[in-house]
Coordinates of C-alpha atoms in Angstrom, one line a residue:
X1 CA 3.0 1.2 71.5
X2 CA 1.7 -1.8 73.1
X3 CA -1.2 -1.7 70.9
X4 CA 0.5 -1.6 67.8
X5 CA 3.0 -4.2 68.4
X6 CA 0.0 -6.6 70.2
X7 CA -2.2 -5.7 66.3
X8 CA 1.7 -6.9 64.6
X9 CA 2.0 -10.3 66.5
X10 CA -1.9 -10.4 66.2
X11 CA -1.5 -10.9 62.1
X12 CA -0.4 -14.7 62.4
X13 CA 0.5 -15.7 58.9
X14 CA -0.3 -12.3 57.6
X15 CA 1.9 -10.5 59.9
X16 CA 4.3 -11.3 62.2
X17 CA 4.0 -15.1 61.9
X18 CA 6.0 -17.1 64.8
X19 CA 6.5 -13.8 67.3
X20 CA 5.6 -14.1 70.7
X21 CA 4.6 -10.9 72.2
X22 CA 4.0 -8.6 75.2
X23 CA 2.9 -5.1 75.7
X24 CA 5.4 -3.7 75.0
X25 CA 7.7 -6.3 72.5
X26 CA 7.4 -9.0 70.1
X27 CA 9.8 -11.6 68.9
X28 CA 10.2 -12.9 65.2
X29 CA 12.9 -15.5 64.6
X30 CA 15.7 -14.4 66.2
X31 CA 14.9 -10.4 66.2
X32 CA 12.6 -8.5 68.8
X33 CA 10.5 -5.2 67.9
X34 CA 10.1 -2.5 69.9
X35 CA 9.2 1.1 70.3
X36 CA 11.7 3.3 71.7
X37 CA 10.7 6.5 73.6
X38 CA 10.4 9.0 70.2
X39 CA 8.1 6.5 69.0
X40 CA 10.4 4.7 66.7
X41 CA 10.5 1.0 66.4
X42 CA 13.6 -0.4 66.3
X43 CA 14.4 -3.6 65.4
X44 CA 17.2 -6.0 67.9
X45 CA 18.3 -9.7 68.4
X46 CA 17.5 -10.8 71.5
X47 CA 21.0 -10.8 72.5
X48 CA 20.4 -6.8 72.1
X49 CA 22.6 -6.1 69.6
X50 CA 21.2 -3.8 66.9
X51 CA 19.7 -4.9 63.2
X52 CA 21.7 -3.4 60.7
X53 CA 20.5 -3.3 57.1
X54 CA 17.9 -5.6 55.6
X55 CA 16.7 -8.4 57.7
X56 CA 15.1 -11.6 55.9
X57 CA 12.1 -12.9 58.6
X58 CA 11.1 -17.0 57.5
X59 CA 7.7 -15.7 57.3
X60 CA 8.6 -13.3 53.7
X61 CA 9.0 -10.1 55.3
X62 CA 11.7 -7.6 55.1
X63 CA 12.7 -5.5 57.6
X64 CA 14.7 -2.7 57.2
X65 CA 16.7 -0.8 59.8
X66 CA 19.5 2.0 59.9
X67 CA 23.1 1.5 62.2
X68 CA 21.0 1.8 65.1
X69 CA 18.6 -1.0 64.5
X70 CA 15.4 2.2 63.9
X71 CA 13.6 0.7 61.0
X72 CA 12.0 2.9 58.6
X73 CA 9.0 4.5 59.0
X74 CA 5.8 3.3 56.7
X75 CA 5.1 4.1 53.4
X76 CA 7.3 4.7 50.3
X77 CA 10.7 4.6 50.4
X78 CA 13.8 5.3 47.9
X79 CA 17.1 4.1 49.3
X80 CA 20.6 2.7 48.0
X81 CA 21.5 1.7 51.9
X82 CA 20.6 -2.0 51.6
X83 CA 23.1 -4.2 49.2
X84 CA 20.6 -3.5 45.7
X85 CA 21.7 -0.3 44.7
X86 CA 18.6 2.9 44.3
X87 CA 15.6 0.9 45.1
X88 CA 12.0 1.5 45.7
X89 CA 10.5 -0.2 48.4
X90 CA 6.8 0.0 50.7
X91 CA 7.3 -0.7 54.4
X92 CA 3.8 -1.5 55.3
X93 CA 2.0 0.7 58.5
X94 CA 0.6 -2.9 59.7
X95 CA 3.8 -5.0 60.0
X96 CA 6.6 -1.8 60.2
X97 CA 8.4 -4.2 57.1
X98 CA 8.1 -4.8 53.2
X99 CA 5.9 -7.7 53.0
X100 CA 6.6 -9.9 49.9
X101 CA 4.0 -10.4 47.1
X102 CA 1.1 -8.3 46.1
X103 CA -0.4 -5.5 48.2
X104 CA -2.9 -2.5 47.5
X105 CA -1.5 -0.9 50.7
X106 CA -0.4 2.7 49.6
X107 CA -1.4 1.5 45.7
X108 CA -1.4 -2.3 44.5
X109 CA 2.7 -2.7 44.2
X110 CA 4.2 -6.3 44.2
X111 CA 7.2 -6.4 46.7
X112 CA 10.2 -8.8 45.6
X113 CA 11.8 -11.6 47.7
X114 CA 14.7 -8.9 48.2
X115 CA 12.2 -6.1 50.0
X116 CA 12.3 -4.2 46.7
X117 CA 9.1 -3.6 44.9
X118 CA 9.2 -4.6 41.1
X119 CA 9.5 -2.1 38.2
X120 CA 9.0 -2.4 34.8
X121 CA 7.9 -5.7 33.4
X122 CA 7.7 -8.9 36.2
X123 CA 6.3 -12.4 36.1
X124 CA 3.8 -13.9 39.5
X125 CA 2.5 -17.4 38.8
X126 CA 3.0 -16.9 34.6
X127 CA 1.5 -14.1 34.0
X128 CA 3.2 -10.8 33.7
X129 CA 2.5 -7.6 35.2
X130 CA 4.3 -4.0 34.4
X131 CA 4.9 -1.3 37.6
X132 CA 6.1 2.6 36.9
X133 CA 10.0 3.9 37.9
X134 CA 7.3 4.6 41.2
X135 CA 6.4 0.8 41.4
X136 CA 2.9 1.1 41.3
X137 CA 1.5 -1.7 39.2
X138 CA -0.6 -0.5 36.1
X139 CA -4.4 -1.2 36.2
X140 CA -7.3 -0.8 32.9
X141 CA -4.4 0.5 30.4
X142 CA -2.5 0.0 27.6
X143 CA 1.0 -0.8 28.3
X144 CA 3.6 -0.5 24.9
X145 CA 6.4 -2.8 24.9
X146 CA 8.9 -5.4 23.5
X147 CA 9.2 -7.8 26.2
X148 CA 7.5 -10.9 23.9
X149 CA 8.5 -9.1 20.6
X150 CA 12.1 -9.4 20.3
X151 CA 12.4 -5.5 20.0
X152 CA 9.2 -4.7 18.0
X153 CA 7.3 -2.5 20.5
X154 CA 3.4 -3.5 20.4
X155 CA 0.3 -2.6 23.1
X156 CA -0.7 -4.5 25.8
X157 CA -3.9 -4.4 28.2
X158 CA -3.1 -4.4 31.6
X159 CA -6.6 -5.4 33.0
X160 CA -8.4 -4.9 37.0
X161 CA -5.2 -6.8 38.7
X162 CA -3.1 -5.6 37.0
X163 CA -1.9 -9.1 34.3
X164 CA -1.2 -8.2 31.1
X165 CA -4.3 -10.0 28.8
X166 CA -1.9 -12.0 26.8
X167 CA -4.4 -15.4 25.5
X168 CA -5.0 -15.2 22.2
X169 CA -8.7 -15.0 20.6
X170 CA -11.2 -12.3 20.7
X171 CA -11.5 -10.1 24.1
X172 CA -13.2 -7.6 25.0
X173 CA -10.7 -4.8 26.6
X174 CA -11.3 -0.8 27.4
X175 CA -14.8 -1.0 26.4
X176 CA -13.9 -2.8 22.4
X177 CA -13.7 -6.0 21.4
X178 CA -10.4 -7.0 20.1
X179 CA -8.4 -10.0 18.8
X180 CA -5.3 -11.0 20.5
X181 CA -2.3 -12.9 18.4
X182 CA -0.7 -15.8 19.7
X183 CA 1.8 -13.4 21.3
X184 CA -1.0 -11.5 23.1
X185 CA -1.1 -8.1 20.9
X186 CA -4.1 -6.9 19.2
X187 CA -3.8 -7.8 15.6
X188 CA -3.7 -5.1 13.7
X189 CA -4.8 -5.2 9.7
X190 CA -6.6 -8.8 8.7
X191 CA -6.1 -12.4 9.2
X192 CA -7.7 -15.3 7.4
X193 CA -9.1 -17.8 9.5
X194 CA -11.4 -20.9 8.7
X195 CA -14.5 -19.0 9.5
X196 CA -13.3 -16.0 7.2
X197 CA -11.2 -12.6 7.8
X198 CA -11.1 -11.2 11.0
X199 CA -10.4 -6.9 9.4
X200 CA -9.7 -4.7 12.2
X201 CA -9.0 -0.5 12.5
X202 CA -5.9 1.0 12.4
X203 CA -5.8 0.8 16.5
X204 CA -6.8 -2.9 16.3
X205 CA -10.7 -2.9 16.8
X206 CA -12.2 -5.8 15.3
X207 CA -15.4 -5.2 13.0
X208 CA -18.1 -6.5 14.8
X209 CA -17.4 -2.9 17.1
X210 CA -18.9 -1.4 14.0
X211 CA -21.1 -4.1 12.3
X212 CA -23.0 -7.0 12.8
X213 CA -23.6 -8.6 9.6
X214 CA -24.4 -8.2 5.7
X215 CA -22.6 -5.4 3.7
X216 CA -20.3 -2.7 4.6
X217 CA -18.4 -0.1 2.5
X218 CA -15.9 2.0 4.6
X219 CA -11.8 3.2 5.1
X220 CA -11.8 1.7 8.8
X221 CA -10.0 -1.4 7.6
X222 CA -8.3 -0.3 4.5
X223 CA -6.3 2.8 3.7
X224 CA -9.0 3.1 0.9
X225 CA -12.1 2.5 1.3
X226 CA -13.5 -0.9 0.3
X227 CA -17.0 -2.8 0.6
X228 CA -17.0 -6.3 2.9
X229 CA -19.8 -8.4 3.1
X230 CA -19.9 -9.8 7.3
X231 CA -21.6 -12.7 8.3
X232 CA -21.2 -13.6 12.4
X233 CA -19.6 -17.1 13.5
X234 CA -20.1 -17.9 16.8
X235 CA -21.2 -14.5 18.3
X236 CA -18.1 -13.0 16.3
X237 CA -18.2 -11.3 12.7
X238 CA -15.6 -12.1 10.0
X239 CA -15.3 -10.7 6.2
X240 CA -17.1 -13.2 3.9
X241 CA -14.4 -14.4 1.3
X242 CA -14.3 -16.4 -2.1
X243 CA -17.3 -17.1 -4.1
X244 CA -20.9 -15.8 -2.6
X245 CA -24.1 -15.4 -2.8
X246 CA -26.5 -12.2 -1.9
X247 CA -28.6 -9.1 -1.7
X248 CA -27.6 -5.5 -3.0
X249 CA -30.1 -2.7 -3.6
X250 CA -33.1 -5.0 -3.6
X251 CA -31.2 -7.5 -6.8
X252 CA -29.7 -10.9 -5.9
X253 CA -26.4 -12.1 -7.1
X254 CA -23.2 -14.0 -7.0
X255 CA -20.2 -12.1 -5.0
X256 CA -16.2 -12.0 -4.8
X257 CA -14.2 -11.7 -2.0
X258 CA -10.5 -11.6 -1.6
X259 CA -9.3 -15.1 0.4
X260 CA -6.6 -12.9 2.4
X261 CA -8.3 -9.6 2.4
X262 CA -12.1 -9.9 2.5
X263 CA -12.2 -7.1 -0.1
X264 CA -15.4 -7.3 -2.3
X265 CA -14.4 -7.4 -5.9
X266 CA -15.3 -4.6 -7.8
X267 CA -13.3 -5.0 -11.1
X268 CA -11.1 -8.3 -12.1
X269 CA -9.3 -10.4 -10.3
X270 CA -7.0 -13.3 -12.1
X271 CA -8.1 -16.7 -10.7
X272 CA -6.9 -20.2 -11.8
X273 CA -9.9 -20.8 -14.4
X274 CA -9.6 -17.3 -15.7
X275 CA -10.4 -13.7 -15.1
X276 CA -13.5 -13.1 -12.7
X277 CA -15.2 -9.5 -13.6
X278 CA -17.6 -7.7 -12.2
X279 CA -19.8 -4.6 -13.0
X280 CA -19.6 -1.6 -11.0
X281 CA -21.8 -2.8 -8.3
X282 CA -19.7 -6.4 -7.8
X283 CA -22.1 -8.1 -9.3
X284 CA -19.6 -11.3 -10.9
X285 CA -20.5 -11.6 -15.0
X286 CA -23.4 -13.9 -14.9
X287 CA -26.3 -15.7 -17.0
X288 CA -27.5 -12.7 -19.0
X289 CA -24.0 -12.6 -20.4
X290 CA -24.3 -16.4 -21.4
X291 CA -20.8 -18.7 -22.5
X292 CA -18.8 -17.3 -26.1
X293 CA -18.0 -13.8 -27.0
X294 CA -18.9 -10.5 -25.3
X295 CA -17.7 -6.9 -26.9
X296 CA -18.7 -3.8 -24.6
X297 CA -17.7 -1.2 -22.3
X298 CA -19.4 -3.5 -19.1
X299 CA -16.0 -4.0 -17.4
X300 CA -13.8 -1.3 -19.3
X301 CA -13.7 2.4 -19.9
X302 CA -13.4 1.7 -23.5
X303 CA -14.4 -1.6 -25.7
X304 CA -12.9 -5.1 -25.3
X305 CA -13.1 -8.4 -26.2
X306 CA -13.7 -10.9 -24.0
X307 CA -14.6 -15.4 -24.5
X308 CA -16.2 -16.6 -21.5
X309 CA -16.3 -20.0 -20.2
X310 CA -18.6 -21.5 -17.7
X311 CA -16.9 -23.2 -14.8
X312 CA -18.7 -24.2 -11.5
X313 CA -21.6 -22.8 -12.8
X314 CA -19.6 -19.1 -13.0
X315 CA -18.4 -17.4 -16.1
X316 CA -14.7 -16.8 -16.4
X317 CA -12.8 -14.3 -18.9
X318 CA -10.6 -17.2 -21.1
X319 CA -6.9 -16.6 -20.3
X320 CA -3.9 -17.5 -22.3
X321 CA -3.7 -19.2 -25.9
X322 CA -7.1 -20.8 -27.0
X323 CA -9.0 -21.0 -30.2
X324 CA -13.0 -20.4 -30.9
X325 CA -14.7 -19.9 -34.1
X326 CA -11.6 -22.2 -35.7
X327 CA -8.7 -19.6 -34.8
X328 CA -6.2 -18.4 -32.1
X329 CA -6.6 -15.9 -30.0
X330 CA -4.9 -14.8 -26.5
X331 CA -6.3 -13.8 -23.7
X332 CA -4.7 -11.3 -21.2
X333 CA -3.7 -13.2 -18.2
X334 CA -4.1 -10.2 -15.9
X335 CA -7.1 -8.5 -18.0
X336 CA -9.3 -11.6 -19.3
X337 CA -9.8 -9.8 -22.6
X338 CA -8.5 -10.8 -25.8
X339 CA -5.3 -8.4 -26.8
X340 CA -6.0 -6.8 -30.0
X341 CA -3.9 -5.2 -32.3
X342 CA -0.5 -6.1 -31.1
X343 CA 2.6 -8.8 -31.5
X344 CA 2.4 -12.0 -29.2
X345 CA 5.4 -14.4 -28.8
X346 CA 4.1 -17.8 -28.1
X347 CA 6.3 -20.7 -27.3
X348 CA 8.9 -19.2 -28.9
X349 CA 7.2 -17.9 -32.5
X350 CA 5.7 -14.3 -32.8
X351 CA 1.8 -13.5 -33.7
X352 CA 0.7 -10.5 -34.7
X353 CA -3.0 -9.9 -33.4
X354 CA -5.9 -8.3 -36.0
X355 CA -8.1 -5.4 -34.6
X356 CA -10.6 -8.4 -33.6
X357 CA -7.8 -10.7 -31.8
X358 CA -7.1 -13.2 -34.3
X359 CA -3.6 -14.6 -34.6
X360 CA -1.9 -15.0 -37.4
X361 CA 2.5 -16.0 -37.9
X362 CA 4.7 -12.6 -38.5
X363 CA 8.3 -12.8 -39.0
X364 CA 8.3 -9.3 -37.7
X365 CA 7.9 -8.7 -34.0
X366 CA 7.6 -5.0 -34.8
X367 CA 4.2 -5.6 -36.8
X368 CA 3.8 -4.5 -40.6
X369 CA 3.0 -0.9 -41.6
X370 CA -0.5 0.6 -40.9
X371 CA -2.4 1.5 -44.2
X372 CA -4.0 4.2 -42.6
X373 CA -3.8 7.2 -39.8
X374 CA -6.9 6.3 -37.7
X375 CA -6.2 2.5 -37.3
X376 CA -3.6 1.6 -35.6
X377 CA -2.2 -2.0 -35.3
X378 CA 0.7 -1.9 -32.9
X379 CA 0.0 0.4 -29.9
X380 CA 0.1 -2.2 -27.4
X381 CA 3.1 -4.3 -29.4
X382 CA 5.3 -4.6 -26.1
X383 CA 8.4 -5.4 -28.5
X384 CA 8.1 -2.7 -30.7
X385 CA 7.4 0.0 -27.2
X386 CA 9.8 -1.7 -25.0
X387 CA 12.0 -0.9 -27.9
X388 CA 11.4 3.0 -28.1
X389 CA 11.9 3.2 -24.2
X390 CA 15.2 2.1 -25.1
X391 CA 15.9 4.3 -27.4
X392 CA 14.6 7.3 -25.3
X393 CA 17.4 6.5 -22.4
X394 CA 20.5 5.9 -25.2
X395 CA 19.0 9.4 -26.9
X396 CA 18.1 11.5 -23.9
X397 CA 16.2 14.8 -23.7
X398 CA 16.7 18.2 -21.6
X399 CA 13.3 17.7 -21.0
X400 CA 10.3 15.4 -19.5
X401 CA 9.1 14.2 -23.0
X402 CA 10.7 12.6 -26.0
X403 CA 9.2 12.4 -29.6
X404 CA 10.2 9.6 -31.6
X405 CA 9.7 9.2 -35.4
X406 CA 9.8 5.9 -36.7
X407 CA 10.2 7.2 -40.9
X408 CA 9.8 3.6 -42.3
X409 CA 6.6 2.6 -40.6
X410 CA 5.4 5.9 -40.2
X411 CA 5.3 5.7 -36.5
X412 CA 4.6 8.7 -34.3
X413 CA 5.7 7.9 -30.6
X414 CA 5.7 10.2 -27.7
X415 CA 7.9 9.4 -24.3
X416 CA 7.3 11.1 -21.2
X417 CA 9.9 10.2 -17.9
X418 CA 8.4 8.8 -14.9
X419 CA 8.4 10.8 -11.6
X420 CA 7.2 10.0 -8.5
X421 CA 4.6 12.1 -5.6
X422 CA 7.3 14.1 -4.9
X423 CA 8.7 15.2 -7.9
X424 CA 11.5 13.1 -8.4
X425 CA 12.9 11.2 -11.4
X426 CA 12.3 7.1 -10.7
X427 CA 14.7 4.8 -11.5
X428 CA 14.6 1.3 -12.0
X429 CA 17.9 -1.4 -12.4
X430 CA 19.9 2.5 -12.8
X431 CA 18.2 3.3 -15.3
X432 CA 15.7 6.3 -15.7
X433 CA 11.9 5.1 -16.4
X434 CA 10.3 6.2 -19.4
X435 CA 6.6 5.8 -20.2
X436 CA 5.0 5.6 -23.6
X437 CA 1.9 8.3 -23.2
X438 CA 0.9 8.2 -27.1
X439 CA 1.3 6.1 -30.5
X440 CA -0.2 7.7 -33.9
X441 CA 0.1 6.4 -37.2
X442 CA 2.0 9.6 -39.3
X443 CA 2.2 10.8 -43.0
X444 CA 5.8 12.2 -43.7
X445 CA 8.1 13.7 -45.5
X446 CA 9.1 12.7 -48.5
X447 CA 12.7 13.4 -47.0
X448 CA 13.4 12.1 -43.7
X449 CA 15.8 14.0 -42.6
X450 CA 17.0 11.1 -40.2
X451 CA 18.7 12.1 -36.7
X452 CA 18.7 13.6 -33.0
X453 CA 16.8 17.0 -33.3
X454 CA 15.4 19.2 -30.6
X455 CA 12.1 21.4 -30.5
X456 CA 12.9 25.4 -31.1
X457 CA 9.3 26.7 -31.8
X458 CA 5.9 26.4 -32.3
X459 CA 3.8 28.3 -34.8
X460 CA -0.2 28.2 -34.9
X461 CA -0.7 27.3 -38.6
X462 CA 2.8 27.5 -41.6
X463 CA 4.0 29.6 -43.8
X464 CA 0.8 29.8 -45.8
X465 CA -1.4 30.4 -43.0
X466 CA -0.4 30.8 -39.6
X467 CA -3.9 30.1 -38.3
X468 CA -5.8 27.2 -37.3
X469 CA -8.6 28.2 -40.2
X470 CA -8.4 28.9 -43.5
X471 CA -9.5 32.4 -45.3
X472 CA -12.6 30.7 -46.1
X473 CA -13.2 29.6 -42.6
X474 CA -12.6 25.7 -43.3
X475 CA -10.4 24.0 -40.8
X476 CA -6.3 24.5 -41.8
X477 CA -5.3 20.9 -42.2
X478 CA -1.7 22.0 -41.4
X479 CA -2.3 23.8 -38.6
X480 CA -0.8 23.1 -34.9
X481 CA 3.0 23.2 -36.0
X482 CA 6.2 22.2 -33.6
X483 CA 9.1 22.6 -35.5
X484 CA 12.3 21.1 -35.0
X485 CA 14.5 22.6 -37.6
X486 CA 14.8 25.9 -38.3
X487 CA 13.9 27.5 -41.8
X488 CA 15.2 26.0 -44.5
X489 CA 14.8 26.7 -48.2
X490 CA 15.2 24.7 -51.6
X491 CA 16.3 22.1 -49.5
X492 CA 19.2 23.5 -48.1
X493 CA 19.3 23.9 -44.1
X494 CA 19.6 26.8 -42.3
X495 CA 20.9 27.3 -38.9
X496 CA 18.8 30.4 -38.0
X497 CA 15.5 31.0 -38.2
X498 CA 13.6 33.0 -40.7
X499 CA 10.7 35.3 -39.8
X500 CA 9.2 37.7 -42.6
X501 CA 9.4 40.9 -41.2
X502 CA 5.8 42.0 -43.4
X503 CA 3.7 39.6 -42.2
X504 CA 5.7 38.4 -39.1
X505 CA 5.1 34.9 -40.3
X506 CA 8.1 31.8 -39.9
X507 CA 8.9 30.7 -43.4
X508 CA 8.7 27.0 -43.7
X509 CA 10.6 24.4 -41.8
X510 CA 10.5 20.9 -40.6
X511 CA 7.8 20.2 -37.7
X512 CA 5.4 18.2 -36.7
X513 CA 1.9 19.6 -37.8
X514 CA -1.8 18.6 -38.7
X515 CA -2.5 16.4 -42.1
X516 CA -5.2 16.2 -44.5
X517 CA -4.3 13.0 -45.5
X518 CA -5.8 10.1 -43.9
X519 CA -3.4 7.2 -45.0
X520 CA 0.3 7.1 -44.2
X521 CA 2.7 7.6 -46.3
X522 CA 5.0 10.2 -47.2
X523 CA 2.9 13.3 -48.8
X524 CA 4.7 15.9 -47.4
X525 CA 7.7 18.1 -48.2
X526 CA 9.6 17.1 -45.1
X527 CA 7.7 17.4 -41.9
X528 CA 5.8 14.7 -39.7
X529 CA 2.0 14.9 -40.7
X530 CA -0.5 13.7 -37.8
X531 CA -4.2 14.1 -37.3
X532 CA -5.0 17.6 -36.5
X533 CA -6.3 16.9 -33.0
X534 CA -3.2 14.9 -32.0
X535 CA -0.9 17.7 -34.0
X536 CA -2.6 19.8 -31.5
X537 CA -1.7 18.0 -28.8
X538 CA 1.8 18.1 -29.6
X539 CA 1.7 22.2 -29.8
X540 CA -0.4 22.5 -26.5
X541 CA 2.2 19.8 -24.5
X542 CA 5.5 19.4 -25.5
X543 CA 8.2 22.5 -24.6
X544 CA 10.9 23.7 -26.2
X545 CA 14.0 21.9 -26.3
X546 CA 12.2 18.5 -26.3
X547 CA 14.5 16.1 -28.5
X548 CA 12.7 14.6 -31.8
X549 CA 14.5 11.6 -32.8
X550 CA 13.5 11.0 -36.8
X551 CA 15.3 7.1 -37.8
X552 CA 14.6 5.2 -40.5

């Protein structure tokens, strides 16, 4: 007894500060300590009345004692008996009270001014530290929470003492370098600085944990996978953006990277002096290309058009209205190329576009007739598609597609409704999306037959043939038939179908089906007349029911 209470007064300002002691007491403030004979110390004014409850020494200590003045005995403690409802508390073996501030005694806790050790998230000196529901303080972790964040939860590291690592700029926590936003989080995604953009993983590793320098392509950063070209700042690696210059399988070159993403152009991107473009390597369109026109597959999957311009010493796609070669062409804003055979409004007047790209006025925003089935003029006319998408949601059809017969131009437009991953029809502004999937040039009937009709069979060749050959093995140029209205005869209509029971064979009706012809026009009895290969398509896609809308 005497020893321990001598070791208490012993502490100074670490224990016991101001108590004057014998072997067998000591005095703090008002209160004396002593051992009573089961070894308990009790705690007493030095009138000899019992301590009851929490007692607040000068010197930052707590001590807490029961009716009888017995304090309790060291080590953890969970009690509601002292004025601050279920608490958690550490009476320290050295002093017999809770001792305010930190402590590694019985694990690194922080004791408040009230005797109670902290839990959850608490502030020492500005920096802030998070304890468990037991009140130890959490040590080399991540913490998750919303304390800085206004309810957004994000990660924390709690480093060796415990403070959260909270000042923004690279650091180097759990074994990875990270960088930490002005509210102390790792940033997760990309962020531009002046040196470039800092790309990090999913879990907020920065890039130099993977790569120094020069290129990489990888899904780390992305939820694709993309190429970056790294160049290190400082001791630090960032994604090189904008215009650059370097080496890719053993060839130098001129590089694109994103400004807010790092990404290494492979493709086109739309820039303020035109369309950038690269080949499939991200090598940017160069010297070898030279200024004026260019007409190739380089930078599409089919043939385009493009009028380059050098600016900066770096060849841009020509956007917009501009002339060359003394006329007018347009250039797509998004694409660079020059948009052929189409309709254009410009400032308010409408240009139809040759198969080359030269402008010319039209009073017709739908475009003039096509003189023949394998050219066609309008299939990117936004007026004349936008148009047929219009008509597909006043019309409807029972199912996903939608044929459209434009008898007047000899049109042949096919509509298919848009669904998304799941399955499900998308809408946009209430109304169902429609896509335009194919435009043919036709040769039709000589008789319309004008209206809302609906597919109710297919046969392999007609009523001559039902075969996609002839007798003398030569192709059947009328093979691949959809029909939409049942047999009919001397031009009267029938509303049943007609099958001859000797050969089996559908008498004729009016369908869609293949063409020998190669101009349009109306050279047949009644039916819609395409190409063979795209009459084919027809039979091998479209199902039953599908609605065939014939106007004029």
């Amino acid at each position: 007894m005497a020893a321990g209470l001598g070791f208490a007064c012993a502490l100074g300002a670490a224990g016991l500060s101001g108590c004057a002691a014998n072997q067998t007491v000591s005095v703090c403030d008002n209160v004396v300590i002593a051992q009573d004979v089961a070894g308990h110390y009790v705690c007493s004014y030095t009138d000899g009345s019992p301590v009851q409850g929490a007692y607040y020494a000068s010197n930052g200590q707590v001590f807490l004692a029961d009716g009888a003045g017995v304090l309790e005995d060291s080590g953890w403690l969970t009690s509601a008996d002292y004025g601050q409802g279920l608490q958690r508390y550490y009476v320290s073996e050295k002093t017999h009270s809770c001792v305010t501030g930190f402590s590694d005694e019985g694990g690194l806790h922080y004791t408040t001014v009230t005797g109670c050790v902290a839990r959850g998230a608490f502030t020492v000196n500005g920096l802030t530290y998070f304890a468990g529901e037991d009140g130890l303080v959490k040590t080399n972790q991540w913490i998750t929470t919303d304390t800085f964040t206004e309810g957004e939860e994000h990660q924390y590291w709690a480093g060796e003492d415990g403070a959260l690592v909270r000042t923004p700029g690279f650091a180097t926590l759990d074994n990875s370098t990270y960088y930490l936003t002005e509210t102390g989080y790792p940033l997760v995604g990309s962020l531009v600085t002046e040196n470039g953009v800092i790309v990090t993983t999913a879990d907020g590793r920065v890039a130099e944990n993977y790569v120094a320098r020069g290129w990489m392509s990888s899904s780390l950063f992305d939820e694709e996978e993309r190429r970056y070209y790294f160049k290190e700042v400082d001791g630090h690696v960032y994604a090189q953006v904008g215009l650059f210059e370097a080496e890719y399988k053993d060839k130098a070159g001129w590089f694109y990277a994103d400004p807010a993403t790092g990404h290494v152009l492979t493709g086109k991107i739309p820039t303020e002096n035109g369309v950038l473009l690269t080949d499939v390597n991200g090598f940017l369109a160069g010297s070898d290309l030279g200024v004026g026109w260019y007409e190739g597959t380089a930078f599409d999957a089919e043939p385009q058009r493009y009028y380059f311009q050098e600016i900066d010493g770096h060849l841009y796609a020509t956007t917009g209205w501009f002339t060359a070669d003394g006329n007018a062409y347009m250039g797509s804003e998004t694409q660079g190329y020059v948009l052929v055979s189409t309709v254009i409004e410009y400032q308010g007047t409408y240009y139809a576009a040759d198969e080359t790209g030269v402008l010319s006025y039209t009073d017709d925003p739908f475009g003039p007739n096509d003189a023949t089935l394998a050219i066609n003029t309008w299939k990117n006319n936004p007026f004349y598609l936008n148009a047929m998408i219009d008509l597909a949601r006043e019309v409807g059809s029972s199912t996903d597609y939608f044929i459209m017969a434009d008898w007047t131009r000899c049109r042949f437009v096919v509509l298919q409704k848009v669904k998304d991953e799941q399955g499900a029809y998308v809408y946009q502004d209430g109304l169902l999306k429609w896509v335009v999937v194919k435009t043919w040039n036709g040769n039709f009937g000589q008789k319309s037959y004008a209206g809302t009709h609906v597919v109710v069979h297919k046969m392999l060749g007609n009523c001559i043939a039902n075969s996609d050959v002839l007798s003398d093995g030569s192709e059947n140029p009328s093979a691949w038939s959809t029909c939409y209205i049942e047999a009919w005869a001397d031009g009267a209509r029938k509303e049943y179908l007609w099958q001859d029971p000797a050969t089996g064979l559908y008498h004729d009706c009016a369908s869609v089906h293949g063409t020998g012809q190669t101009t349009t026009g109306y050279d047949q009895e009644g039916c819609l007349g395409l190409q063979r290969e795209n009459a084919k398509w027809v039979y091998d896609t479209i199902p039953t029911g599908t609605t065939v809308h014939i106007f004029e």
